[in-house]
Amino acid sequence: QVQLVESGGGSVQAGESLRLSCKCSEYAFNLYSMGWFRMTPGNRREGVAAIDSDDNLAYAERVKGRFTISKDSAKRILYLQMDNLQPEDTGMYYCAADSAQTASDGLKSAFRYFGHSGQGTQVTVSS
């Protein structure tokens, strides 16, 4: 069973930055598509960003130019650098992984069909 552990959330002011991390237990990390989704205070699930095994990237329109997804394959860690955070970015952020689906598919479905996800890390942005 693939285990994903997120960290790096917190409470910040609008305009500030956070970097989320997701540690993956799977040694075949490089073969997985991975991504981030969030659950908003209104319980809406939103895809945020994705990266596949070929390092193709995909972003939701609402975060383009502000968020950057990356990974360190040697450490098996997925990152989400979030700059210029806004109150509407508030939510619980989860990472997700799947060995069969593409990053694009994951983002479109907000990773609903990805096989693995973590326990989440809370991000709160105040104005």
mmCIF file of N, CA, C and O in Angstrom, residues 10-51:
data_model
loop_
_atom_site.group_PDB
_atom_site.id
_atom_site.type_symbol
_atom_site.label_atom_id
_atom_site.label_comp_id
_atom_site.label_asym_id
_atom_site.label_seq_id
_atom_site.Cartn_x
_atom_site.Cartn_y
_atom_site.Cartn_z
ATOM 1 N N GLY A 10 -0.144 25.684 7.123
ATOM 2 C CA GLY A 10 -0.084 26.658 8.201
ATOM 3 C C GLY A 10 -1.050 27.795 7.961
ATOM 4 O O GLY A 10 -1.851 27.759 7.018
ATOM 5 N N SER A 11 -0.948 28.814 8.815
ATOM 6 C CA SER A 11 -1.786 30.007 8.703
ATOM 7 C C SER A 11 -0.917 31.183 8.289
ATOM 8 O O SER A 11 0.086 31.459 8.967
ATOM 9 N N VAL A 12 -1.292 31.844 7.204
ATOM 10 C CA VAL A 12 -0.505 32.957 6.680
ATOM 11 C C VAL A 12 -1.426 34.105 6.295
ATOM 12 O O VAL A 12 -2.655 33.944 6.229
ATOM 13 N N GLN A 13 -0.821 35.234 6.024
ATOM 14 C CA GLN A 13 -1.546 36.404 5.522
ATOM 15 C C GLN A 13 -1.562 36.372 3.997
ATOM 16 O O GLN A 13 -0.689 35.760 3.362
ATOM 17 N N ALA A 14 -2.520 37.036 3.425
ATOM 18 C CA ALA A 14 -2.591 37.134 1.969
ATOM 19 C C ALA A 14 -1.295 37.727 1.423
ATOM 20 O O ALA A 14 -0.734 38.657 2.009
ATOM 21 N N GLY A 15 -0.827 37.131 0.329
ATOM 22 C CA GLY A 15 0.413 37.570 -0.280
ATOM 23 C C GLY A 15 1.638 36.790 0.154
ATOM 24 O O GLY A 15 2.701 36.879 -0.477
ATOM 25 N N GLU A 16 1.515 36.016 1.221
ATOM 26 C CA GLU A 16 2.643 35.230 1.713
ATOM 27 C C GLU A 16 2.724 33.889 0.995
ATOM 28 O O GLU A 16 1.889 33.559 0.145
ATOM 29 N N SER A 17 3.746 33.121 1.361
ATOM 30 C CA SER A 17 4.029 31.855 0.682
ATOM 31 C C SER A 17 4.075 30.701 1.660
ATOM 32 O O SER A 17 4.346 30.875 2.850
ATOM 33 N N LEU A 18 3.825 29.516 1.141
ATOM 34 C CA LEU A 18 4.014 28.254 1.854
ATOM 35 C C LEU A 18 4.536 27.219 0.871
ATOM 36 O O LEU A 18 4.240 27.294 -0.332
ATOM 37 N N ARG A 19 5.264 26.247 1.389
ATOM 38 C CA ARG A 19 5.666 25.106 0.563
ATOM 39 C C ARG A 19 5.180 23.830 1.226
ATOM 40 O O ARG A 19 5.570 23.517 2.360
ATOM 41 N N LEU A 20 4.343 23.125 0.530
ATOM 42 C CA LEU A 20 3.847 21.839 1.003
ATOM 43 C C LEU A 20 4.751 20.723 0.506
ATOM 44 O O LEU A 20 5.307 20.797 -0.591
ATOM 45 N N SER A 21 4.869 19.682 1.330
ATOM 46 C CA SER A 21 5.642 18.504 0.957
ATOM 47 C C SER A 21 4.773 17.271 1.114
ATOM 48 O O SER A 21 3.883 17.228 1.967
ATOM 49 N N CYS A 22 5.058 16.278 0.309
ATOM 50 C CA CYS A 22 4.351 14.999 0.401
ATOM 51 C C CYS A 22 5.378 13.884 0.243
ATOM 52 O O CYS A 22 5.955 13.719 -0.834
ATOM 53 N N LYS A 23 5.608 13.165 1.323
ATOM 54 C CA LYS A 23 6.566 12.056 1.303
ATOM 55 C C LYS A 23 5.853 10.785 0.877
ATOM 56 O O LYS A 23 4.812 10.428 1.430
ATOM 57 N N CYS A 24 6.427 10.101 -0.103
ATOM 58 C CA CYS A 24 5.821 8.898 -0.657
ATOM 59 C C CYS A 24 6.623 7.670 -0.247
ATOM 60 O O CYS A 24 7.848 7.669 -0.316
ATOM 61 N N SER A 25 5.913 6.613 0.158
ATOM 62 C CA SER A 25 6.587 5.393 0.594
ATOM 63 C C SER A 25 6.999 4.502 -0.565
ATOM 64 O O SER A 25 7.783 3.587 -0.393
ATOM 65 N N GLU A 26 6.447 4.757 -1.742
ATOM 66 C CA GLU A 26 6.624 3.880 -2.885
ATOM 67 C C GLU A 26 7.978 4.090 -3.555
ATOM 68 O O GLU A 26 8.303 5.195 -3.997
ATOM 69 N N TYR A 27 8.755 2.987 -3.653
ATOM 70 C CA TYR A 27 10.075 3.095 -4.255
ATOM 71 C C TYR A 27 10.007 3.309 -5.753
ATOM 72 O O TYR A 27 10.953 3.786 -6.359
ATOM 73 N N ALA A 28 8.858 2.975 -6.360
ATOM 74 C CA ALA A 28 8.671 3.225 -7.791
ATOM 75 C C ALA A 28 8.074 4.604 -8.023
ATOM 76 O O ALA A 28 7.327 4.818 -8.979
ATOM 77 N N PHE A 29 8.386 5.514 -7.157
ATOM 78 C CA PHE A 29 7.867 6.889 -7.170
ATOM 79 C C PHE A 29 7.889 7.495 -8.564
ATOM 80 O O PHE A 29 6.938 8.160 -8.974
ATOM 81 N N ASN A 30 8.964 7.266 -9.277
ATOM 82 C CA ASN A 30 9.135 7.877 -10.590
ATOM 83 C C ASN A 30 8.110 7.402 -11.614
ATOM 84 O O ASN A 30 7.915 8.060 -12.637
ATOM 85 N N LEU A 31 7.468 6.287 -11.345
ATOM 86 C CA LEU A 31 6.508 5.736 -12.308
ATOM 87 C C LEU A 31 5.098 6.260 -12.085
ATOM 88 O O LEU A 31 4.194 5.938 -12.858
ATOM 89 N N TYR A 32 4.917 7.036 -11.028
ATOM 90 C CA TYR A 32 3.583 7.497 -10.665
ATOM 91 C C TYR A 32 3.301 8.908 -11.181
ATOM 92 O O TYR A 32 4.187 9.761 -11.207
ATOM 93 N N SER A 33 2.053 9.125 -11.550
ATOM 94 C CA SER A 33 1.555 10.482 -11.690
ATOM 95 C C SER A 33 1.138 10.940 -10.299
ATOM 96 O O SER A 33 0.564 10.163 -9.525
ATOM 97 N N MET A 34 1.414 12.193 -10.002
ATOM 98 C CA MET A 34 1.110 12.694 -8.671
ATOM 99 C C MET A 34 0.516 14.087 -8.779
ATOM 100 O O MET A 34 0.698 14.786 -9.785
ATOM 101 N N GLY A 35 -0.175 14.475 -7.727
ATOM 102 C CA GLY A 35 -0.766 15.804 -7.777
ATOM 103 C C GLY A 35 -1.293 16.242 -6.433
ATOM 104 O O GLY A 35 -1.188 15.522 -5.433
ATOM 105 N N TRP A 36 -1.828 17.443 -6.440
ATOM 106 C CA TRP A 36 -2.416 18.048 -5.239
ATOM 107 C C TRP A 36 -3.860 18.445 -5.528
ATOM 108 O O TRP A 36 -4.157 19.011 -6.595
ATOM 109 N N PHE A 37 -4.718 18.171 -4.556
ATOM 110 C CA PHE A 37 -6.066 18.714 -4.607
ATOM 111 C C PHE A 37 -6.378 19.305 -3.240
ATOM 112 O O PHE A 37 -5.660 19.065 -2.268
ATOM 113 N N ARG A 38 -7.435 20.088 -3.176
ATOM 114 C CA ARG A 38 -7.801 20.690 -1.902
ATOM 115 C C ARG A 38 -9.300 20.580 -1.672
ATOM 116 O O ARG A 38 -10.077 20.534 -2.615
ATOM 117 N N MET A 39 -9.671 20.556 -0.422
ATOM 118 C CA MET A 39 -11.063 20.608 0.006
ATOM 119 C C MET A 39 -11.279 21.972 0.631
ATOM 120 O O MET A 39 -10.637 22.306 1.630
ATOM 121 N N THR A 40 -12.175 22.743 0.037
ATOM 122 C CA THR A 40 -12.425 24.089 0.521
ATOM 123 C C THR A 40 -13.320 24.065 1.754
ATOM 124 O O THR A 40 -13.937 23.038 2.069
ATOM 125 N N PRO A 41 -13.417 25.195 2.470
ATOM 126 C CA PRO A 41 -14.329 25.259 3.632
ATOM 127 C C PRO A 41 -15.766 24.934 3.265
ATOM 128 O O PRO A 41 -16.541 24.475 4.103
ATOM 129 N N GLY A 42 -16.142 25.158 2.012
ATOM 130 C CA GLY A 42 -17.478 24.809 1.542
ATOM 131 C C GLY A 42 -17.584 23.372 1.078
ATOM 132 O O GLY A 42 -18.581 22.982 0.475
ATOM 133 N N ASN A 43 -16.535 22.579 1.360
ATOM 134 C CA ASN A 43 -16.514 21.149 1.027
ATOM 135 C C ASN A 43 -16.501 20.889 -0.479
ATOM 136 O O ASN A 43 -17.022 19.864 -0.947
ATOM 137 N N ARG A 44 -15.904 21.790 -1.207
ATOM 138 C CA ARG A 44 -15.737 21.591 -2.646
ATOM 139 C C ARG A 44 -14.339 21.033 -2.892
ATOM 140 O O ARG A 44 -13.359 21.505 -2.333
ATOM 141 N N ARG A 45 -14.268 20.051 -3.746
ATOM 142 C CA ARG A 45 -12.985 19.423 -4.068
ATOM 143 C C ARG A 45 -12.449 20.057 -5.347
ATOM 144 O O ARG A 45 -13.135 20.087 -6.368
ATOM 145 N N GLU A 46 -11.220 20.537 -5.273
ATOM 146 C CA GLU A 46 -10.620 21.225 -6.418
ATOM 147 C C GLU A 46 -9.248 20.638 -6.731
ATOM 148 O O GLU A 46 -8.401 20.540 -5.838
ATOM 149 N N GLY A 47 -9.028 20.288 -7.977
ATOM 150 C CA GLY A 47 -7.691 19.914 -8.415
ATOM 151 C C GLY A 47 -6.823 21.148 -8.456
ATOM 152 O O GLY A 47 -7.281 22.216 -8.852
ATOM 153 N N VAL A 48 -5.574 21.022 -8.047
ATOM 154 C CA VAL A 48 -4.682 22.175 -7.974
ATOM 155 C C VAL A 48 -3.547 22.060 -8.985
ATOM 156 O O VAL A 48 -3.352 22.943 -9.807
ATOM 157 N N ALA A 49 -2.778 20.977 -8.919
ATOM 158 C CA ALA A 49 -1.621 20.829 -9.799
ATOM 159 C C ALA A 49 -1.255 19.358 -9.903
ATOM 160 O O ALA A 49 -1.566 18.573 -9.009
ATOM 161 N N ALA A 50 -0.593 19.012 -11.004
ATOM 162 C CA ALA A 50 -0.243 17.622 -11.227
ATOM 163 C C ALA A 50 1.078 17.516 -11.972
ATOM 164 O O ALA A 50 1.477 18.429 -12.709
ATOM 165 N N ILE A 51 1.755 16.374 -11.788
ATOM 166 C CA ILE A 51 2.995 16.079 -12.498
ATOM 167 C C ILE A 51 3.015 14.593 -12.794
ATOM 168 O O ILE A 51 2.646 13.787 -11.929
#
